[in-house]
CSV table of C-alpha atoms and ligand atoms in Angstrom, one decimal:
chain,number,residue,atom,x,y,z
E,1,UNK,CA,0.0,0.0,0.0
E,2,UNK,CA,1.2,3.5,-0.8
E,3,UNK,CA,2.1,5.7,2.1
E,4,UNK,CA,2.7,9.4,2.7
E,5,UNK,CA,5.4,10.8,5.0
E,6,UNK,CA,4.1,13.4,7.4
E,7,UNK,CA,5.7,15.5,10.1
E,8,UNK,CA,5.0,14.5,13.7
E,9,UNK,CA,6.2,14.8,17.3
E,10,UNK,CA,7.0,11.6,19.2
E,11,UNK,CA,9.4,9.6,21.2
E,12,UNK,CA,11.7,6.7,20.5
E,13,UNK,CA,12.0,5.5,24.2
E,14,UNK,CA,10.4,5.8,27.6
E,15,UNK,CA,13.2,8.1,28.9
E,16,UNK,CA,13.5,10.2,25.8
E,17,UNK,CA,11.9,13.6,25.1
E,18,UNK,CA,9.1,14.2,22.7
E,19,UNK,CA,10.9,15.4,19.5
E,20,UNK,CA,10.2,15.9,15.8
E,21,UNK,CA,9.9,12.7,13.9
E,22,UNK,CA,8.5,11.6,10.5
E,23,UNK,CA,5.8,8.9,10.2
E,24,UNK,CA,4.0,7.1,7.5
E,25,UNK,CA,0.3,7.6,6.9
E,26,UNK,CA,-1.6,5.2,4.6
E,27,UNK,CA,-3.2,6.5,1.4
E,28,UNK,CA,-6.9,6.7,1.8
E,29,UNK,CA,-8.7,3.4,1.3
E,30,UNK,CA,-12.3,3.5,0.0
E,31,UNK,CA,-13.8,4.0,3.5
E,32,UNK,CA,-11.0,6.4,4.8
E,33,UNK,CA,-11.0,10.1,5.6
E,34,UNK,CA,-7.8,12.1,5.5
E,35,UNK,CA,-7.7,14.9,8.0
E,36,UNK,CA,-5.4,17.8,8.4
E,37,UNK,CA,-5.0,18.2,12.2
E,38,UNK,CA,-5.8,21.7,13.6
E,39,UNK,CA,-5.8,21.0,17.3
E,40,UNK,CA,-4.8,18.1,19.5
E,41,UNK,CA,-5.5,17.9,23.3
E,42,UNK,CA,-2.8,16.6,25.7
E,43,UNK,CA,-4.1,13.8,27.8
E,44,UNK,CA,-2.4,12.3,30.9
E,45,UNK,CA,-2.5,9.0,29.0
E,46,UNK,CA,-0.2,10.5,26.4
E,47,UNK,CA,2.4,11.0,29.1
E,48,UNK,CA,1.8,7.5,30.6
E,49,UNK,CA,2.1,5.9,27.1
E,50,UNK,CA,5.2,8.0,26.0
E,51,UNK,CA,6.9,6.9,29.3
E,52,UNK,CA,5.7,3.3,29.2
E,53,UNK,CA,4.0,3.6,32.6
E,54,UNK,CA,1.7,0.8,31.7
E,55,UNK,CA,4.4,-1.5,30.3
E,56,UNK,CA,2.9,-2.1,26.9
E,57,UNK,CA,4.0,0.9,24.8
E,58,UNK,CA,5.3,0.3,21.3
E,59,UNK,CA,8.0,2.7,20.0
E,60,UNK,CA,8.2,5.1,18.3
E,61,UNK,CA,5.2,6.6,20.2
E,62,UNK,CA,3.3,9.5,18.6
E,63,UNK,CA,0.7,10.5,21.2
E,64,UNK,CA,-2.5,12.4,20.8
E,65,UNK,CA,-6.1,11.2,20.8
E,66,UNK,CA,-8.1,14.4,21.1
E,67,UNK,CA,-8.1,15.5,17.5
E,68,UNK,CA,-10.0,18.3,15.7
E,69,UNK,CA,-9.2,18.8,12.0
E,70,UNK,CA,-10.3,19.5,8.5
E,71,UNK,CA,-11.1,16.8,6.0
E,72,UNK,CA,-8.7,17.1,3.0
E,73,UNK,CA,-9.5,13.9,1.1
E,74,UNK,CA,-12.1,11.0,1.2
E,75,UNK,CA,-12.1,7.6,-0.3
E,76,UNK,CA,-14.7,6.8,-3.0
E,77,UNK,CA,-16.9,4.8,-0.6
E,78,UNK,CA,-17.1,7.5,2.1
E,79,UNK,CA,-20.7,8.7,2.5
E,80,UNK,CA,-20.8,10.9,5.6
E,81,UNK,CA,-17.9,13.3,5.0
E,82,UNK,CA,-16.4,15.5,2.3
E,83,UNK,CA,-13.3,17.7,1.8
E,84,UNK,CA,-13.6,20.9,3.8
E,85,UNK,CA,-15.7,19.4,6.7
E,86,UNK,CA,-14.4,20.1,10.2
E,87,UNK,CA,-14.4,16.9,12.2
E,88,UNK,CA,-13.0,15.1,15.2
E,89,UNK,CA,-11.3,11.8,16.1
E,90,UNK,CA,-10.9,10.4,19.6
E,91,UNK,CA,-9.2,7.4,21.1
E,92,UNK,CA,-10.4,4.7,18.6
E,93,UNK,CA,-9.6,4.3,14.9
E,94,UNK,CA,-10.7,0.7,14.3
E,95,UNK,CA,-12.5,-2.3,15.8
E,96,UNK,CA,-13.8,-5.6,14.4
E,97,UNK,CA,-17.4,-4.3,13.8
E,98,UNK,CA,-18.8,-7.8,14.3
E,99,UNK,CA,-18.4,-8.8,17.9
E,100,UNK,CA,-21.2,-8.4,20.5
E,101,UNK,CA,-19.6,-5.2,21.9
E,102,UNK,CA,-19.2,-3.6,18.5
E,103,UNK,CA,-22.8,-4.4,17.7
E,104,UNK,CA,-23.8,-2.6,20.9
E,105,UNK,CA,-21.8,0.5,20.0
E,106,UNK,CA,-19.2,-0.4,22.7
E,107,UNK,CA,-16.2,-0.5,20.3
E,108,UNK,CA,-13.9,0.4,23.2
E,109,UNK,CA,-14.5,-3.1,24.7
E,110,UNK,CA,-14.0,-4.9,21.4
E,111,UNK,CA,-11.1,-7.4,21.7
E,112,UNK,CA,-9.7,-6.1,18.5
E,113,UNK,CA,-10.1,-2.3,19.1
E,114,UNK,CA,-7.4,-0.2,17.7
E,115,UNK,CA,-6.2,2.8,19.7
E,116,UNK,CA,-5.4,6.1,17.8
E,117,UNK,CA,-1.8,5.6,19.0
E,118,UNK,CA,0.0,2.4,20.1
E,119,UNK,CA,-2.6,0.2,18.3
E,120,UNK,CA,-1.9,-1.8,15.2
E,121,UNK,CA,-2.7,-0.4,11.8
E,122,UNK,CA,-3.8,-3.6,9.9
E,123,UNK,CA,-3.4,-1.8,6.5
E,124,UNK,CA,0.3,-1.0,7.1
E,125,UNK,CA,1.2,-3.6,9.7
E,126,UNK,CA,2.7,-0.8,11.7
E,127,UNK,CA,1.8,0.8,15.0
E,128,UNK,CA,-0.9,3.5,14.9
E,129,UNK,CA,0.4,7.1,15.4
E,130,UNK,CA,-1.6,9.8,17.1
E,131,UNK,CA,-2.5,13.4,16.7
E,132,UNK,CA,0.8,15.2,17.4
E,133,UNK,CA,1.1,15.2,13.7
E,134,UNK,CA,0.2,17.1,10.5
E,135,UNK,CA,-2.5,14.7,9.4
E,136,UNK,CA,-4.2,11.4,10.1
E,137,UNK,CA,-6.1,8.8,8.0
E,138,UNK,CA,-9.1,7.2,9.7
E,139,UNK,CA,-12.0,4.9,8.6
E,140,UNK,CA,-15.1,7.1,8.5
E,141,UNK,CA,-16.9,5.0,11.2
E,142,UNK,CA,-14.5,6.5,13.7
E,143,UNK,CA,-14.8,10.1,12.5
E,144,UNK,CA,-17.2,12.4,14.4
E,145,UNK,CA,-19.2,15.5,13.6
E,146,UNK,CA,-18.7,18.5,15.8
E,147,UNK,CA,-21.2,21.1,16.8
E,148,UNK,CA,-20.9,24.3,14.8
E,149,UNK,CA,-21.4,26.7,17.8
E,150,UNK,CA,-18.3,25.7,19.8
E,151,UNK,CA,-14.7,26.8,19.8
E,152,UNK,CA,-12.7,24.3,17.9
E,153,UNK,CA,-9.7,24.1,20.3
E,154,UNK,CA,-12.0,23.8,23.3
E,155,UNK,CA,-13.8,20.8,21.6
E,156,UNK,CA,-10.6,18.7,21.3
E,157,UNK,CA,-10.5,17.5,25.0
E,158,UNK,CA,-14.1,16.3,24.7
E,159,UNK,CA,-12.8,13.4,22.5
E,160,UNK,CA,-11.0,11.7,25.4
E,161,UNK,CA,-11.3,13.5,28.7
E,162,UNK,CA,-15.0,14.3,28.0
E,163,UNK,CA,-16.1,10.9,26.8
E,164,UNK,CA,-14.3,9.1,29.6
E,165,UNK,CA,-16.3,10.8,32.3
E,166,UNK,CA,-19.6,11.0,30.2
E,167,UNK,CA,-19.7,7.3,29.6
E,168,UNK,CA,-19.9,6.3,33.4
E,169,UNK,CA,-22.2,9.3,34.1
E,170,UNK,CA,-24.7,7.8,31.5
E,171,UNK,CA,-24.1,4.2,32.5
E,172,UNK,CA,-24.9,5.0,36.1
E,173,UNK,CA,-27.9,7.1,35.1
E,174,UNK,CA,-26.8,10.4,36.6
E,175,UNK,CA,-29.6,13.0,36.4
E,176,UNK,CA,-31.5,15.6,38.5
E,177,UNK,CA,-31.7,13.7,41.7
E,178,UNK,CA,-28.1,12.3,41.7
E,179,UNK,CA,-25.3,13.2,44.0
E,180,UNK,CA,-22.1,12.9,42.1
E,181,UNK,CA,-18.5,13.4,43.3
E,182,UNK,CA,-15.4,13.7,41.2
E,183,UNK,CA,-11.9,12.9,42.5
E,184,UNK,CA,-9.1,15.1,41.1
E,185,UNK,CA,-9.5,18.4,39.2
E,186,UNK,CA,-7.5,17.9,36.0
E,187,UNK,CA,-8.5,17.3,32.4
E,188,UNK,CA,-11.0,14.5,33.1
E,189,UNK,CA,-12.2,16.0,36.4
E,190,UNK,CA,-13.2,19.4,35.0
E,191,UNK,CA,-15.1,17.8,32.2
E,192,UNK,CA,-16.9,15.5,34.7
E,193,UNK,CA,-18.0,18.6,36.8
E,194,UNK,CA,-19.3,20.4,33.8
E,195,UNK,CA,-21.2,17.4,32.5
E,196,UNK,CA,-22.7,16.3,35.8
E,197,UNK,CA,-23.8,19.9,36.5
E,198,UNK,CA,-25.4,20.1,33.0
E,199,UNK,CA,-27.2,16.8,33.8
E,200,UNK,CA,-28.7,18.5,36.8
E,201,UNK,CA,-26.8,16.5,39.5
E,202,UNK,CA,-25.5,17.9,42.8
E,203,UNK,CA,-21.7,17.9,42.2
E,204,UNK,CA,-18.9,17.7,44.7
E,205,UNK,CA,-15.1,17.8,44.0
E,206,UNK,CA,-12.6,15.9,46.0
E,207,UNK,CA,-9.2,17.5,45.6
E,208,UNK,CA,-5.9,17.7,47.3
E,209,UNK,CA,-5.5,21.3,46.0
E,210,UNK,CA,-7.1,24.1,48.0
E,211,UNK,CA,-6.0,26.6,45.3
E,212,UNK,CA,-8.5,24.9,42.9
E,213,UNK,CA,-11.6,25.5,45.1
E,214,UNK,CA,-12.8,28.6,43.4
E,215,UNK,CA,-12.2,27.2,39.9
E,216,UNK,CA,-14.2,24.1,40.8
E,217,UNK,CA,-17.2,26.2,42.0
E,218,UNK,CA,-16.9,28.3,38.8
E,219,UNK,CA,-17.0,25.1,36.7
E,220,UNK,CA,-20.2,24.0,38.3
E,221,UNK,CA,-19.4,22.1,41.5
E,222,UNK,CA,-21.7,22.7,44.4
E,223,UNK,CA,-19.0,22.0,47.0
E,224,UNK,CA,-15.3,21.1,47.3
E,225,UNK,CA,-14.0,18.6,49.9
E,226,UNK,CA,-10.2,18.7,50.5
E,227,UNK,CA,-9.5,15.0,50.5
E,228,UNK,CA,-6.6,15.2,52.9
E,229,UNK,CA,-8.8,16.9,55.6
E,230,UNK,CA,-10.3,14.2,57.8
E,231,UNK,CA,-13.0,16.5,59.2
E,232,UNK,CA,-14.2,17.4,55.7
E,233,UNK,CA,-14.1,13.8,54.7
E,234,UNK,CA,-16.1,12.9,57.9
E,235,UNK,CA,-18.7,15.4,56.8
E,236,UNK,CA,-19.6,13.6,53.6
E,237,UNK,CA,-20.0,10.0,54.8
E,238,UNK,CA,-22.8,7.9,53.1
E,239,UNK,CA,-23.5,10.6,50.6
E,240,UNK,CA,-22.8,10.0,46.9
E,241,UNK,CA,-24.6,7.9,44.4
E,242,UNK,CA,-21.6,8.0,41.9
E,243,UNK,CA,-18.0,8.9,42.4
E,244,UNK,CA,-15.8,9.3,39.3
E,245,UNK,CA,-12.2,8.9,40.4
E,246,UNK,CA,-9.8,10.4,37.8
E,247,UNK,CA,-6.5,10.3,39.8
E,248,UNK,CA,-3.7,9.0,37.5
E,249,UNK,CA,-1.5,7.2,40.1
E,250,UNK,CA,-2.0,4.5,42.8
E,251,UNK,CA,-3.8,6.1,45.8
E,252,UNK,CA,-5.9,5.0,48.7
E,253,UNK,CA,-9.5,4.7,47.5
E,254,UNK,CA,-10.8,3.3,50.8
E,255,UNK,CA,-11.6,6.7,52.3
E,256,UNK,CA,-14.0,7.4,49.3
E,257,UNK,CA,-15.9,4.2,49.8
E,258,UNK,CA,-17.3,5.5,53.1
E,259,UNK,CA,-18.7,8.5,51.3
E,260,UNK,CA,-20.8,6.4,48.9
E,261,UNK,CA,-24.5,5.9,49.8
E,262,UNK,CA,-26.0,2.4,49.9
E,263,UNK,CA,-25.9,1.0,46.3
E,264,UNK,CA,-23.5,3.8,45.4
E,265,UNK,CA,-20.7,3.2,42.9
E,266,UNK,CA,-17.1,4.5,42.7
E,267,UNK,CA,-15.9,4.3,39.1
E,268,UNK,CA,-12.2,4.2,38.5
E,269,UNK,CA,-11.3,5.9,35.3
E,270,UNK,CA,-7.8,7.4,36.1
E,271,UNK,CA,-5.5,4.8,37.6
E,272,UNK,CA,-4.7,1.6,35.7
E,273,UNK,CA,-3.0,-1.1,37.9
E,274,UNK,CA,-3.2,-2.9,41.2
E,275,UNK,CA,-4.7,-0.8,44.1
E,276,UNK,CA,-2.3,0.1,46.8
E,277,UNK,CA,-3.3,0.0,49.6
E,278,UNK,CA,-5.7,-2.9,48.9
E,279,UNK,CA,-9.5,-2.5,48.9
E,280,UNK,CA,-11.2,-3.1,52.2
E,281,UNK,CA,-14.4,-5.1,51.5
E,282,UNK,CA,-16.0,-4.3,54.9
E,283,UNK,CA,-17.7,-1.0,54.0
E,284,UNK,CA,-18.6,-2.4,50.6
E,285,UNK,CA,-20.3,-5.5,52.0
E,286,UNK,CA,-21.9,-3.6,54.9
E,287,UNK,CA,-23.3,-0.9,52.6
E,288,UNK,CA,-23.8,-2.8,49.3
E,289,UNK,CA,-21.3,-0.5,47.6
E,290,UNK,CA,-19.6,-1.1,44.2
E,291,UNK,CA,-16.2,-0.3,42.8
E,292,UNK,CA,-16.2,-0.3,39.0
E,293,UNK,CA,-14.0,0.8,36.1
E,294,UNK,CA,-14.8,2.4,32.7
E,295,UNK,CA,-12.8,2.9,29.5
E,296,UNK,CA,-13.4,6.0,27.2
E,297,UNK,CA,-16.7,5.5,25.3
E,298,UNK,CA,-18.0,4.1,22.0
E,299,UNK,CA,-18.4,6.2,18.8
E,300,UNK,CA,-22.2,6.7,19.1
E,301,UNK,CA,-21.9,7.7,22.7
E,302,UNK,CA,-19.1,10.2,21.8
E,303,UNK,CA,-21.3,11.7,19.2
E,304,UNK,CA,-24.1,11.9,21.7
E,305,UNK,CA,-21.7,13.8,24.0
E,306,UNK,CA,-20.6,16.2,21.3
E,307,UNK,CA,-24.2,17.0,20.5
E,308,UNK,CA,-24.9,17.4,24.3
E,309,UNK,CA,-21.9,19.8,24.5
E,310,UNK,CA,-23.2,21.8,21.6
E,311,UNK,CA,-26.7,22.1,23.2
E,312,UNK,CA,-25.3,23.1,26.6
E,313,UNK,CA,-22.4,25.2,25.3
E,314,UNK,CA,-19.8,23.0,27.0
E,315,UNK,CA,-16.1,23.1,26.0
E,316,UNK,CA,-12.9,22.4,27.9
E,317,UNK,CA,-11.0,25.0,29.8
E,318,UNK,CA,-7.8,25.1,27.8
E,319,UNK,CA,-4.3,26.6,27.6
E,320,UNK,CA,-3.1,26.6,24.0
E,321,UNK,CA,0.5,25.6,23.5
E,322,UNK,CA,2.9,25.1,20.6
E,323,UNK,CA,4.0,21.6,19.8
E,324,UNK,CA,7.6,22.7,20.7
E,325,UNK,CA,6.4,23.2,24.3
E,326,UNK,CA,5.1,19.7,24.8
E,327,UNK,CA,7.8,18.5,27.2
E,328,UNK,CA,7.3,21.4,29.5
E,329,UNK,CA,3.5,20.7,29.4
E,330,UNK,CA,4.2,17.1,30.5
E,331,UNK,CA,6.3,18.4,33.4
E,332,UNK,CA,3.5,20.7,34.5
E,333,UNK,CA,1.0,17.9,34.2
E,334,UNK,CA,3.1,15.8,36.6
E,335,UNK,CA,2.8,18.7,39.1
E,336,UNK,CA,-1.1,18.9,38.7
E,337,UNK,CA,-0.5,22.3,37.2
E,338,UNK,CA,-3.0,22.2,34.3
E,339,UNK,CA,-5.9,24.6,34.0
E,340,UNK,CA,-7.5,22.3,32.8
E,341,UNK,CA,-6.2,20.9,29.5
E,342,UNK,CA,-3.3,21.7,27.2
E,343,UNK,CA,-4.3,21.8,23.6
E,344,UNK,CA,-1.7,22.0,20.9
E,345,UNK,CA,-2.2,24.4,18.0
E,346,UNK,CA,-0.9,22.1,15.3
E,347,UNK,CA,-0.2,25.1,13.0
E,348,UNK,CA,3.0,25.3,15.2
E,349,UNK,CA,4.2,22.0,13.6
E,350,UNK,CA,4.7,23.9,10.3
E,351,UNK,CA,7.0,26.5,11.9
H,401,NAP,P1,-4.6,15.4,34.8
H,401,NAP,O1,-5.1,16.5,33.9
H,401,NAP,O2,-3.1,15.3,35.1
H,401,NAP,O3,-5.4,15.4,36.2
H,401,NAP,C1,-5.3,14.5,37.2
H,401,NAP,C2,-5.7,15.1,38.5
H,401,NAP,O4,-5.6,14.1,39.5
H,401,NAP,C3,-4.7,16.2,39.0
H,401,NAP,O5,-5.0,17.5,38.5
H,401,NAP,C4,-4.9,16.2,40.5
H,401,NAP,O6,-6.1,16.9,40.9
H,401,NAP,C5,-5.2,14.7,40.8
H,401,NAP,N1,-3.9,14.0,41.1
H,401,NAP,C6,-2.8,13.9,40.4
H,401,NAP,N2,-1.9,13.1,41.0
H,401,NAP,C7,-2.4,12.7,42.1
H,401,NAP,C8,-2.0,11.8,43.2
H,401,NAP,N3,-0.8,11.2,43.1
H,401,NAP,N4,-2.9,11.6,44.2
H,401,NAP,C9,-4.1,12.2,44.2
H,401,NAP,N5,-4.5,13.0,43.2
H,401,NAP,C10,-3.7,13.2,42.2
H,401,NAP,O7,-4.9,14.0,34.1
H,401,NAP,P2,-6.1,13.5,33.2
H,401,NAP,O8,-5.7,13.8,31.8
H,401,NAP,O9,-7.4,14.1,33.7
H,401,NAP,O10,-6.1,12.0,33.3
H,401,NAP,C11,-6.3,11.3,34.5
H,401,NAP,C12,-6.1,9.9,34.4
H,401,NAP,O11,-7.1,9.3,33.6
H,401,NAP,C13,-4.8,9.5,33.7
H,401,NAP,O12,-4.2,8.4,34.5
H,401,NAP,C14,-5.2,9.0,32.4
H,401,NAP,O13,-4.3,8.1,31.8
H,401,NAP,C15,-6.5,8.4,32.7
H,401,NAP,N6,-7.4,8.3,31.5
H,401,NAP,C16,-8.2,7.2,31.5
H,401,NAP,C17,-9.2,7.0,30.5
H,401,NAP,C18,-10.1,5.9,30.5
H,401,NAP,O14,-10.6,5.5,29.5
H,401,NAP,N7,-10.4,5.2,31.6
H,401,NAP,C19,-9.2,8.0,29.5
H,401,NAP,C20,-8.4,9.1,29.6
H,401,NAP,C21,-7.5,9.2,30.6
H,401,NAP,P3,-6.1,17.7,42.3
H,401,NAP,O15,-5.0,18.7,42.2
H,401,NAP,O16,-7.5,18.2,42.3
H,401,NAP,O17,-5.9,16.7,43.4
H,402,ZN,ZN1,-6.9,10.4,26.8
H,403,ZN,ZN1,-15.6,-5.9,17.9
């Protein structure tokens, strides 16, 4: 198959910086859409994957799965998009389309799902490369329409941070009578607050950072609980129907279990790995409480979220950066100093 060389930023090793590299993109197949990338959000998963925190990275890594761009070419079998359309691509670029999960629009749980980066491009027999690049070629099933009324750069983080919190809010039926708590105010956390607030829920933020209290209230939280303050934690026992935990590293989730109401659920979306310290089953059994996990969201659900964001005027709070500043952005992310998502202006790749 013919390929095209495009400019990108990526890394060759876990301990190397993100630097300019060149990658191959496939020529469009009949169902493909070629997209010039305008903006790409910076997710904490990009950092985990670049640094092989999860142990399954394939190098070179070109991160980026919060993509907004302009269609520049379509294959002859593409029906939903044409050159000039402004579209989005999230964390998924392929799946088997035939398994039970694919048939239920849960492509993210397909055994053969292909991530936007670090997956396997079956056309090229190469790893997939993400959005820190000039352009990307994606099957039209995985390309999304974006609402016309929203800022393009502010839409990008909806494609991962947004859908990752939306999917559990919907799965656990959050609505007007729900009490929702969010752990950690970063990219995912701030989207969760905005979404739960727009769904009509009472929203609480658990944070370690007192300097983020006012921001959380401005984003739509009804209250903030400083998670390191035992008195504040004691004040919210047996309270929440759903907790969305976005913390990226191993942390003690036991204190949060006590704040769930009977039948309440804590959904882990941030940390991937064994819990440390271990989970104490006593409060779970005594209160019929659940600990669950959730991975991004399917394509139909992502489109549902984009439409919801258009209707409720929801975008991400962003700081626009140049691609050349990506390593400093990662350093700031490690210090929880993101307000509340970096988005790369990909025009900077041309300079
Ligand atoms: P982020 O912007 O860096 O935000 C994470 C927030 O968690 C921080 O702002 C901080 O909030 C809190 N935090 C950070 N380190 C902590 C620690 N050691 N202990 C307690 N709290 C801590 O990250 P993000 O982009 O939102 O991503 C969050 C996690 O979700 C990452 O691990 C990412 O890989 C994962 N993720 C999962 C999925 C999925 O499908 N499940 C999808 C996307 C991302 P405070 O200052 O308020 O405490
Ligand atoms: Zn992500
Ligand atoms: Zn499948």
